[in-house]
Short mmCIF file of C-alpha atoms in Angstrom, two decimals:
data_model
loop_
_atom_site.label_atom_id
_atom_site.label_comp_id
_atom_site.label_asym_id
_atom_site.label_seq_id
_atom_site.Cartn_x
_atom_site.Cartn_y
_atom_site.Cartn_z
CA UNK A 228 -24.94 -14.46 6.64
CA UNK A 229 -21.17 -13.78 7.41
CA UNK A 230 -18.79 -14.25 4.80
CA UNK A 231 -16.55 -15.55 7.07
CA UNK A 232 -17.86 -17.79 8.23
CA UNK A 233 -19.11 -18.64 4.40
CA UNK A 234 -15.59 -18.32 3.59
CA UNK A 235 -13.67 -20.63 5.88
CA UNK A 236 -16.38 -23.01 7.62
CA UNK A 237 -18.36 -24.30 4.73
CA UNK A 238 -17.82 -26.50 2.05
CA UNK A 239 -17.93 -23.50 -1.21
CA UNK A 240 -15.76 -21.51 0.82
CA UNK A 241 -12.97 -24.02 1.59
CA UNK A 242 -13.40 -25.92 -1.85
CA UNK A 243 -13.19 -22.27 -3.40
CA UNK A 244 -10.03 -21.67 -1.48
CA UNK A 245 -8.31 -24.45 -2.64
CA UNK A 246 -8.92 -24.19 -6.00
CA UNK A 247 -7.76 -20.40 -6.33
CA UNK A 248 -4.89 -21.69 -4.49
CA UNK A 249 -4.62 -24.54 -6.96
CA UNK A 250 -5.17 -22.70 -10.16
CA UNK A 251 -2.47 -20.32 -8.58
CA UNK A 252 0.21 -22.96 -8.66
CA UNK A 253 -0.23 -23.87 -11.89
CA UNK A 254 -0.22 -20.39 -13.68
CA UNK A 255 2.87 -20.03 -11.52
CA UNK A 256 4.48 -23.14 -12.55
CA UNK A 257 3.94 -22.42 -15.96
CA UNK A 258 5.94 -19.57 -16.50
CA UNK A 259 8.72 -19.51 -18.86
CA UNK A 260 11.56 -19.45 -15.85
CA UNK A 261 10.00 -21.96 -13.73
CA UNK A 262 9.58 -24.17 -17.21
CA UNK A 263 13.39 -23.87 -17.75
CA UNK A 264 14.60 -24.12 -14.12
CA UNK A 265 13.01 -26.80 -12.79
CA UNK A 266 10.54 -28.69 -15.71
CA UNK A 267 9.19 -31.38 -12.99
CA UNK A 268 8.00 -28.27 -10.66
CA UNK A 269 5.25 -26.99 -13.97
CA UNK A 270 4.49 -31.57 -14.33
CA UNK A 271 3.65 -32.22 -11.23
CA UNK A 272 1.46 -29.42 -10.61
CA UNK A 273 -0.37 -29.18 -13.56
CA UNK A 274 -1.39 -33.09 -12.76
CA UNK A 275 -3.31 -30.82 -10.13
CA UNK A 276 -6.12 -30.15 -13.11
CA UNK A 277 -7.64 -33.39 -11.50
CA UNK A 278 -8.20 -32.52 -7.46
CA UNK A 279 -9.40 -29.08 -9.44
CA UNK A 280 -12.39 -30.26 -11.13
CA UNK A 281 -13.21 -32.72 -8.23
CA UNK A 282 -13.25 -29.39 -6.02
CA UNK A 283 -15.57 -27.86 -8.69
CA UNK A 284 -18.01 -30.96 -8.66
CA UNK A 285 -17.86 -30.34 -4.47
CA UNK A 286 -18.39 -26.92 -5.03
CA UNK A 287 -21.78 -26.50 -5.60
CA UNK A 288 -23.23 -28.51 -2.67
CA UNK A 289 -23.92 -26.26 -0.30
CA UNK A 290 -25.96 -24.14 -1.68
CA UNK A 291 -24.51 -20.89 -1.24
CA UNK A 292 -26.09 -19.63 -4.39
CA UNK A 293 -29.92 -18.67 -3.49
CA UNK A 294 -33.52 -17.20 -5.13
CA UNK A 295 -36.17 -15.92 -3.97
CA UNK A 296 -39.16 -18.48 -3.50
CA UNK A 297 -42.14 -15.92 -2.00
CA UNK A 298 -42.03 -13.06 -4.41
CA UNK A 299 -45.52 -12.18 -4.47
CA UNK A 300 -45.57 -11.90 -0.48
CA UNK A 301 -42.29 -10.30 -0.23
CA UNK A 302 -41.28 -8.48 -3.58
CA UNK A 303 -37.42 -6.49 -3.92
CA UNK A 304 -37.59 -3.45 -2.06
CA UNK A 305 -40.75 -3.92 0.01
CA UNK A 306 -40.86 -2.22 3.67
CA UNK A 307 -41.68 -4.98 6.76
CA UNK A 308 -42.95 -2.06 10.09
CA UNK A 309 -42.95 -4.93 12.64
CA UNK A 310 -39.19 -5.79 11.37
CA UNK A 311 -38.61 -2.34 11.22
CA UNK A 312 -39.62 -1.48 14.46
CA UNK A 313 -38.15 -4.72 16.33
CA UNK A 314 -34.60 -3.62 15.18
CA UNK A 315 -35.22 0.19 16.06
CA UNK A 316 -33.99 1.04 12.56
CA UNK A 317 -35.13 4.58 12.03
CA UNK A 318 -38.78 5.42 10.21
CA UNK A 319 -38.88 6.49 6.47
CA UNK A 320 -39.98 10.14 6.02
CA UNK A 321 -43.13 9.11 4.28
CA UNK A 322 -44.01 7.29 7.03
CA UNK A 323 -43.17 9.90 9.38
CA UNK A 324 -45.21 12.68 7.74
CA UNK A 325 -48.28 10.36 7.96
CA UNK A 326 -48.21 9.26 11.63
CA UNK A 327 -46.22 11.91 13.69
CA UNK A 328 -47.43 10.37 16.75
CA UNK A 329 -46.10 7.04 15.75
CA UNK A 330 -44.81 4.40 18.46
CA UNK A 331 -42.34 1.74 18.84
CA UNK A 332 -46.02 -0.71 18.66
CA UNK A 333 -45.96 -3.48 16.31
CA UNK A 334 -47.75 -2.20 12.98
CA UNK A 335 -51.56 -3.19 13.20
CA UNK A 336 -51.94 -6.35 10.65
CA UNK A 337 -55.38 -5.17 9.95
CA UNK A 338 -54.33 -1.66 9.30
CA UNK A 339 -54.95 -0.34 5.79
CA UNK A 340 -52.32 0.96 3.93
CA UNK A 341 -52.15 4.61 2.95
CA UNK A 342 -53.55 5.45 -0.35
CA UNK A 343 -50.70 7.99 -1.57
CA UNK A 344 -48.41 5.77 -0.05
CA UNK A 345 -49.81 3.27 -2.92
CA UNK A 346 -50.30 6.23 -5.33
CA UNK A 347 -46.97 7.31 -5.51
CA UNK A 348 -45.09 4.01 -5.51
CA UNK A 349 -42.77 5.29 -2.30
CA UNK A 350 -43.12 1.94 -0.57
CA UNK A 351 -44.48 -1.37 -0.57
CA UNK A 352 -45.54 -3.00 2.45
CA UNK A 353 -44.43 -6.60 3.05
CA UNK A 354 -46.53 -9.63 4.36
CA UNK A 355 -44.31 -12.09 5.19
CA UNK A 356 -40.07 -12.50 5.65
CA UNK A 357 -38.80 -13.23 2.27
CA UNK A 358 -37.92 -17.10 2.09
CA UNK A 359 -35.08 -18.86 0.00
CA UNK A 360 -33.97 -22.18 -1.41
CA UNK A 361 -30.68 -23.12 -2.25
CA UNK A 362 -30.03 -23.59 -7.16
CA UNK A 363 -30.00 -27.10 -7.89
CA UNK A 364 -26.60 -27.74 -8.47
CA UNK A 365 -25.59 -27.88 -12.22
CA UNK A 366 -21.60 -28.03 -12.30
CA UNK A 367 -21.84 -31.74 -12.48
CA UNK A 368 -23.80 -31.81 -15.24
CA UNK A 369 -21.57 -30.00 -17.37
CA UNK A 370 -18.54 -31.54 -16.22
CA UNK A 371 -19.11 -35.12 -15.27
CA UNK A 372 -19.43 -36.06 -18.78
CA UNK A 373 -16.25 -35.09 -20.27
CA UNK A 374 -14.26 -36.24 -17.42
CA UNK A 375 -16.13 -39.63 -17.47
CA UNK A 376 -15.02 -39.85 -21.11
CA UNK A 377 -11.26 -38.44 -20.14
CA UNK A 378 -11.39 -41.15 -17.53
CA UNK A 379 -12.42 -44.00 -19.76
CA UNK A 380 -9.55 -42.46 -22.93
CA UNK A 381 -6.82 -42.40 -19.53
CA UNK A 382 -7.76 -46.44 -18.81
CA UNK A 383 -7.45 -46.98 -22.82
CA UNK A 384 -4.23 -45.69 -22.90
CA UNK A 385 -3.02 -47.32 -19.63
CA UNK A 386 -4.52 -50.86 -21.03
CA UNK A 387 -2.40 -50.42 -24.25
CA UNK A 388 0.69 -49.38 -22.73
CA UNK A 389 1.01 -51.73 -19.64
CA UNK A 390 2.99 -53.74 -21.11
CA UNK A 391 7.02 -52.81 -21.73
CA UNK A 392 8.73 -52.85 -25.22
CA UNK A 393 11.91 -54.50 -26.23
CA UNK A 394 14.93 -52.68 -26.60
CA UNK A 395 16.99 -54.05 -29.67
CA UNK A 396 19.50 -51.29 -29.86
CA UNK A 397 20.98 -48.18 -28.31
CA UNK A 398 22.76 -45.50 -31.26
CA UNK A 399 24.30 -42.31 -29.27
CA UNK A 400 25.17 -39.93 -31.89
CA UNK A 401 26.65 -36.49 -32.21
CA UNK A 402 25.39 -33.19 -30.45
CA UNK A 403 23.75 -34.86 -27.47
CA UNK A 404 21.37 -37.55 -29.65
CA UNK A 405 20.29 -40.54 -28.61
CA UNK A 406 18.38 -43.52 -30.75
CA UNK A 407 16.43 -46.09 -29.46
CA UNK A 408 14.87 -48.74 -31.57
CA UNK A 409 12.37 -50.86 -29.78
CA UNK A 410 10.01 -53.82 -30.73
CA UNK A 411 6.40 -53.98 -29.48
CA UNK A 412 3.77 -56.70 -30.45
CA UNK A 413 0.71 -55.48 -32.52
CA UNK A 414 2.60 -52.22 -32.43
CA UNK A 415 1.42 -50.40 -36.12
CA UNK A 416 2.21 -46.86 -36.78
CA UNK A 417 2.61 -44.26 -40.33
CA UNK A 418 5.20 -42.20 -41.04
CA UNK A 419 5.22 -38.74 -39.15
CA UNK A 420 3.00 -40.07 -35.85
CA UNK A 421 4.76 -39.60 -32.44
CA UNK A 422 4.70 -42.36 -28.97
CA UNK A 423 4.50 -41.67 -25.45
CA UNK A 424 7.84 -42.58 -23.63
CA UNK A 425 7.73 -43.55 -20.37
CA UNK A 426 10.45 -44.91 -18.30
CA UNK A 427 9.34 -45.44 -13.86
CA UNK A 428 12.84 -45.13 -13.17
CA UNK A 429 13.25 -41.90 -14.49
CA UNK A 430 10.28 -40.62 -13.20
CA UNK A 431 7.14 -42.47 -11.93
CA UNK A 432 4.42 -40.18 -13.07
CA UNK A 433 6.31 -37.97 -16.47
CA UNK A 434 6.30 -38.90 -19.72
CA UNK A 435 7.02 -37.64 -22.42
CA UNK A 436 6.23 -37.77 -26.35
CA UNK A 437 8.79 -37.99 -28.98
CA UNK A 438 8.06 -38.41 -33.00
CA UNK A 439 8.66 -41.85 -34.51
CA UNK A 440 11.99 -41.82 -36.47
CA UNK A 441 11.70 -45.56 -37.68
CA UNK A 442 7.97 -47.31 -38.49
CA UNK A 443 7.14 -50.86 -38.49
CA UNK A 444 6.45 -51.89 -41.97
CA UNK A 445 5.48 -55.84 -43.07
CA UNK A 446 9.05 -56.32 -43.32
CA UNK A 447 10.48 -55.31 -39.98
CA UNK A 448 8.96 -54.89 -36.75
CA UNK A 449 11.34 -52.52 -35.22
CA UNK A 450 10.46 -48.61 -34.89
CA UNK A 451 12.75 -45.85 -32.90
CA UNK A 452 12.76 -42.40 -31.67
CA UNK A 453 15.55 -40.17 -31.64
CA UNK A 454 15.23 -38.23 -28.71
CA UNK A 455 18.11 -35.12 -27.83
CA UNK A 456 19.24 -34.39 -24.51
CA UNK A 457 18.21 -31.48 -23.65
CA UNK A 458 16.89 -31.61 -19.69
CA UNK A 459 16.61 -33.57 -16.98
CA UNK A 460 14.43 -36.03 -17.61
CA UNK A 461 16.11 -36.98 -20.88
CA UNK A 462 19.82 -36.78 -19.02
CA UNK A 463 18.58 -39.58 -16.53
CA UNK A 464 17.18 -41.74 -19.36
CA UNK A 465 20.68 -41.43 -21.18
CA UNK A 466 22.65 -42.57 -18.21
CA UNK A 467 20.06 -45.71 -17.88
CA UNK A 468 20.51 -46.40 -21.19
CA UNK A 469 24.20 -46.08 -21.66
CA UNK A 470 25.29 -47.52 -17.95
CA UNK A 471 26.17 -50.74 -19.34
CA UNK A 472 27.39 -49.29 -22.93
CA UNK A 473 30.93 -48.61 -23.27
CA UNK A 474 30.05 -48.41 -27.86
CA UNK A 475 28.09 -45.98 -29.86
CA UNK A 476 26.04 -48.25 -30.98
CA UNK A 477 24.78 -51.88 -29.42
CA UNK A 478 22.31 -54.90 -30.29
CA UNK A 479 21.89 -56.05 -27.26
CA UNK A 480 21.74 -60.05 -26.93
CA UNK A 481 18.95 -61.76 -25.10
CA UNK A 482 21.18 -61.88 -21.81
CA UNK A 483 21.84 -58.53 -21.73
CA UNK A 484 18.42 -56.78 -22.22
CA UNK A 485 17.41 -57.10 -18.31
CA UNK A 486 20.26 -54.47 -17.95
CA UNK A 487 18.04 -51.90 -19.21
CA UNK A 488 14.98 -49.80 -17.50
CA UNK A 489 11.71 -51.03 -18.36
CA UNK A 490 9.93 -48.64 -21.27
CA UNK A 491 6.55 -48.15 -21.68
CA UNK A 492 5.13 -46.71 -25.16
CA UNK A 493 1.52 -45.04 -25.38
CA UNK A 494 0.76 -44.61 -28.73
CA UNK A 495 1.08 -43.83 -31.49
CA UNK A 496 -0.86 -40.74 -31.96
CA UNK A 497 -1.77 -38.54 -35.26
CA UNK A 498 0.20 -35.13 -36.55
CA UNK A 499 -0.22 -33.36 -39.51
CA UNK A 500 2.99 -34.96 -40.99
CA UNK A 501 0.63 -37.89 -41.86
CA UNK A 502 0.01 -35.75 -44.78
CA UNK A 503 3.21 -35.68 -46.68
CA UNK A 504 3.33 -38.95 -48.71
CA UNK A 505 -0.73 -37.56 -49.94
CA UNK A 506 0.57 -34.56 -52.42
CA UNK A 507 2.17 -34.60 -55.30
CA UNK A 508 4.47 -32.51 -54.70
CA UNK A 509 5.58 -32.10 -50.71
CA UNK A 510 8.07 -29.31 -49.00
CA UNK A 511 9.76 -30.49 -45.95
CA UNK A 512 11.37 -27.86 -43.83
CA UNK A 513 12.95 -28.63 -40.50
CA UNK A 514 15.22 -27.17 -38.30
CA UNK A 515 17.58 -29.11 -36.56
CA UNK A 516 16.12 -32.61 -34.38
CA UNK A 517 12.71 -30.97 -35.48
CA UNK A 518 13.73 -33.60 -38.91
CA UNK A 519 12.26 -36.24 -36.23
CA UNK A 520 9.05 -36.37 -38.46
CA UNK A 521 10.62 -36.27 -42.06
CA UNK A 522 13.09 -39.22 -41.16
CA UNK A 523 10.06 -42.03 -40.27
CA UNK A 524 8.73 -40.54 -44.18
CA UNK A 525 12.21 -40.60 -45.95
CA UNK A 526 12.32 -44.55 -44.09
CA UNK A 527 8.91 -45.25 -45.74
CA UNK A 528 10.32 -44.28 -48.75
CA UNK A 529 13.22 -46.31 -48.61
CA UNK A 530 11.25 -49.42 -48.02
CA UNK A 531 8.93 -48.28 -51.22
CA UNK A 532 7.69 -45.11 -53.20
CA UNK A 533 5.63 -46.25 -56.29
CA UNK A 534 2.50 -47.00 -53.80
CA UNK A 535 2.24 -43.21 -52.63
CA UNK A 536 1.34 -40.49 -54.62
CA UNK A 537 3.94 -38.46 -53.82
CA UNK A 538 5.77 -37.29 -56.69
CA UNK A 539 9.02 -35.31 -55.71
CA UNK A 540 9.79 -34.40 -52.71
CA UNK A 541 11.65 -30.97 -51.12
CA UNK A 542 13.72 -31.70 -48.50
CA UNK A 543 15.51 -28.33 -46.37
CA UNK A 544 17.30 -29.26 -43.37
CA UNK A 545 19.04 -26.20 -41.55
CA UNK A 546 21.35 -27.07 -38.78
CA UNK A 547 23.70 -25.11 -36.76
CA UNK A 548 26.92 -27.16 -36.64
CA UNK A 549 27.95 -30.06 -39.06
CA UNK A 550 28.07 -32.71 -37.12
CA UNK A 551 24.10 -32.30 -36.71
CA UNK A 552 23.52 -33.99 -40.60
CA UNK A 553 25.28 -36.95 -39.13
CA UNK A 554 22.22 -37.77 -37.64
CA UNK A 555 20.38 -39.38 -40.27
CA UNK A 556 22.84 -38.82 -43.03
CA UNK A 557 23.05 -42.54 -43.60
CA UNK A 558 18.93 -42.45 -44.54
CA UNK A 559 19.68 -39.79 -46.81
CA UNK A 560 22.39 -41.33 -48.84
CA UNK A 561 20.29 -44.63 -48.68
CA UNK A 562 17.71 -43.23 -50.12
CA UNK A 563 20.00 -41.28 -52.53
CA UNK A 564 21.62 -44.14 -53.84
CA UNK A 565 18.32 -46.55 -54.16
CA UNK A 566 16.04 -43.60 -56.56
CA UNK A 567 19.24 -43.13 -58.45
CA UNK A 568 19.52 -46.81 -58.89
CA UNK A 569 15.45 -47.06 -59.82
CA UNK A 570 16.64 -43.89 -62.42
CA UNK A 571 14.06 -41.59 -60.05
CA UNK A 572 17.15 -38.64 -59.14
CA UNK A 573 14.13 -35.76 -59.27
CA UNK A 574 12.20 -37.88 -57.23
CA UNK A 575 13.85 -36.07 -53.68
CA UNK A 576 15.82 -32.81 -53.63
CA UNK A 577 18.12 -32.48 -50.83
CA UNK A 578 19.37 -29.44 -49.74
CA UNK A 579 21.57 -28.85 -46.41
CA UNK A 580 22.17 -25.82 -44.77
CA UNK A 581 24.91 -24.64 -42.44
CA UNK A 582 23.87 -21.70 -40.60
CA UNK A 583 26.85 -21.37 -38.22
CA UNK A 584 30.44 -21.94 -39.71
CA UNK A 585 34.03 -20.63 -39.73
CA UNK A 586 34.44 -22.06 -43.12
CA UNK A 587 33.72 -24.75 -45.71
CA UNK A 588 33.32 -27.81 -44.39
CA UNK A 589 32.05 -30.96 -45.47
CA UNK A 590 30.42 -34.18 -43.96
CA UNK A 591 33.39 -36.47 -42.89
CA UNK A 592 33.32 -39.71 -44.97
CA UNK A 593 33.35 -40.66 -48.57
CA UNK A 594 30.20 -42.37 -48.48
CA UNK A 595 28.50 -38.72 -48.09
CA UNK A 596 29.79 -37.30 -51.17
CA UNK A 597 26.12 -37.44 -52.31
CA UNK A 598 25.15 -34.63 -49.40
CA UNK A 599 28.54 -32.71 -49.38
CA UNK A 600 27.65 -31.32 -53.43
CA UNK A 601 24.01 -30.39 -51.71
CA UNK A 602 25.76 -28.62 -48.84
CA UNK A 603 25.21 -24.71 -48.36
CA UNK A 604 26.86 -22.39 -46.16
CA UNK A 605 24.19 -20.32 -44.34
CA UNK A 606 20.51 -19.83 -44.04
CA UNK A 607 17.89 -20.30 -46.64
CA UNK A 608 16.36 -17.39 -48.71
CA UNK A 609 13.58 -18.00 -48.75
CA UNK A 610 11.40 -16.25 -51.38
CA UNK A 611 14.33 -17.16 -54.20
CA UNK A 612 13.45 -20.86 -53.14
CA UNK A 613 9.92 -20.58 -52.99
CA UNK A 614 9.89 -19.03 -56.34
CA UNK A 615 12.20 -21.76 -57.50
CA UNK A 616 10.11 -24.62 -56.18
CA UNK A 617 6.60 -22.84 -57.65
CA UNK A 618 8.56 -22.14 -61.17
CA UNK A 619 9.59 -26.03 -61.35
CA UNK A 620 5.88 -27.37 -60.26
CA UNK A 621 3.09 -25.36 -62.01
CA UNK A 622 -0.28 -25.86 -61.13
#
């Protein structure tokens, strides 16, 4: 067969085309500068992985992969004279030495074949044109289930998110971070889980996840992400959010909330900061917004502690610029203030750090005097702290 024509005018070649030229696009797309540059560009076409395995499923159906079905009558490497001699392909030698006076004839069917010819295994004579049938296609198999079950997981998700939260409140604070609490019926989530966000007039088809800040408890329905602006997708959403906000902070009255984009929430979904409230004894490290998990625990705990087991809690935050602790330095006194009050102070142990600094500063306000005494200038060492925390907490 020609492989051009195999390549370009059947179904495997084309659908084998494609998908190089898809799978090419996406390792493209997914490099680091690309990422950066341009983050809908690496979306969009990775939502190729879809048209990818449908070309896979297509694949298969024409049979391009082959065996053998007439072995006995036409084994691998067998000699055919009448195909031989029809084509004018030249004689083997062996053949040669044993008829010189051999003639472009067809090769006599009832001819015996030449003993030393048999003898010496040089050539085996074939009775019939070798025959073959196209593999029963098998891709499907392997791949039909899991995207049947992907499918039926996508129309889950889509069936629990159709319908768009409330937006309470809007809280834009320092360094390019925005809050937004939300309210969402049935909506039950634990502290460190994340949400989809997604917003169609930002973008119809990204989302994006984002850990919850704030849990609903039996108390309070409300839960919020803080989210930092740090591309375009998060710019846009900003600028929805904020069009009709001239204040910091807003509740918005019942009038008002039409004003603001419609938000859809997938979720929530599990993380391994599920885990923290289920020690004894817990270490929380984070650097900068990456506190997103620790601040929906440190809320749990400032609705109620005595019903974990969670003993004492370490809590490191490092941030580059001082403003950054403003973020949730309200939780943090909160929760301060209330185990001090309950006589628990070992209960949490806060420690800031200031990595970048020209000098001492301090949190502005007097109602943060509680985190300017557990403010340090510059980055953690480590193994004195570890060997502090492991000194303090035996066994």
């Amino acid at each position: 067969q020609d492989p051009r024509k195999l390549l370009f005018a059947t179904v495997p070649g084309l659908t084998g085309v494609i998908m190089v030229l898809v799978l090419f696009l996406m390792c493209t797309a997914s490099t680091y500068a690309i990422r950066v540059s341009n983050y809908d560009i690496f979306w969009y076409t990775h939502n190729l992985f879809f048209v990818f395995y449908m070309l896979l499923m297509l694949h298969v159906s024409g049979g391009v992969l082959k065996y053998q079905t007439n072995l006995e009558e036409h084994p691998p490497g067998c000699f055919n004279p009448n195909k031989t001699l029809r084509q004018n392909m030249t004689v083997p030698k062996a053949f040669e030495e044993l008829f010189p006076h051999y003639t472009a004839e067809p090769f006599p069917e009832n001819l015996p074949v030449p003993e030393p010819l048999v003898q010496n295994n040089f050539m085996r004579i074939c009775s019939e044109e070798p025959k073959f049938q196209s593999h029963f296609p098998e891709t499907w198999f392997w791949i039909s289930g899991p995207l049947c079950l992907y499918c039926v997981e996508r129309l889950y998700r889509y069936i629990r998110s159709n319908k768009p939260v409330t937006i309470t409140s809007v809280i834009s604070h320092p360094s390019n971070v925005l809050e937004v609490r939300m309210v969402k019926d049935d909506f039950k989530a634990r502290p460190g889980q994340y949400v989809i966000l997604h917003c169609p007039r930002v973008s119809t088809l990204e989302s994006h996840p984002f850990t919850l800040t704030m849990c609903p408890t039996d108390t309070k329905a409300t839960f919020g992400v803080h989210l930092k602006v740090v591309g375009d997708w998060t710019e846009r959403f900003r600028d929805l959010l904020l069009l009709h906000s001239n204040q910091d902070a807003e509740i918005l009255p019942i009038f008002q909330q039409r004003r603001y984009p419609k938000l859809y929430v997938d979720g929530p979904f599990g993380s391994p900061f599920e885990e923290s409230l289920n020690y004894e004894v817990s270490l929380c490290v984070a650097g900068g917004i990456g506190v997103t998990p620790f601040a929906s625990v440190l809320n749990t705990l400032l609705d109620g502690w005595k019903c974990y087991k969670l003993r004492r809690l370490y809590f490191i935050w490092v941030c580059r610029d001082i403003e950054s602790f403003r973020w949730f330095a309200d939780l943090l006194c909160m929760l301060h203030n209330k185990l001090w009050q309950e006589n628990r102070p070992d209960y949490i142990n806060i420690q800031l750090y200031l990595s970048q600094t020209d000098g001492i500063q301090k949190i502005i306000g007097e109602k943060y005097q509680a985190l300017n005494s557990r403010l340090l200038i510059g980055r953690p060492r480590w193994k004195l702290l570890l060997d502090e925390i492991a000194k303090c907490n035996r066994r």
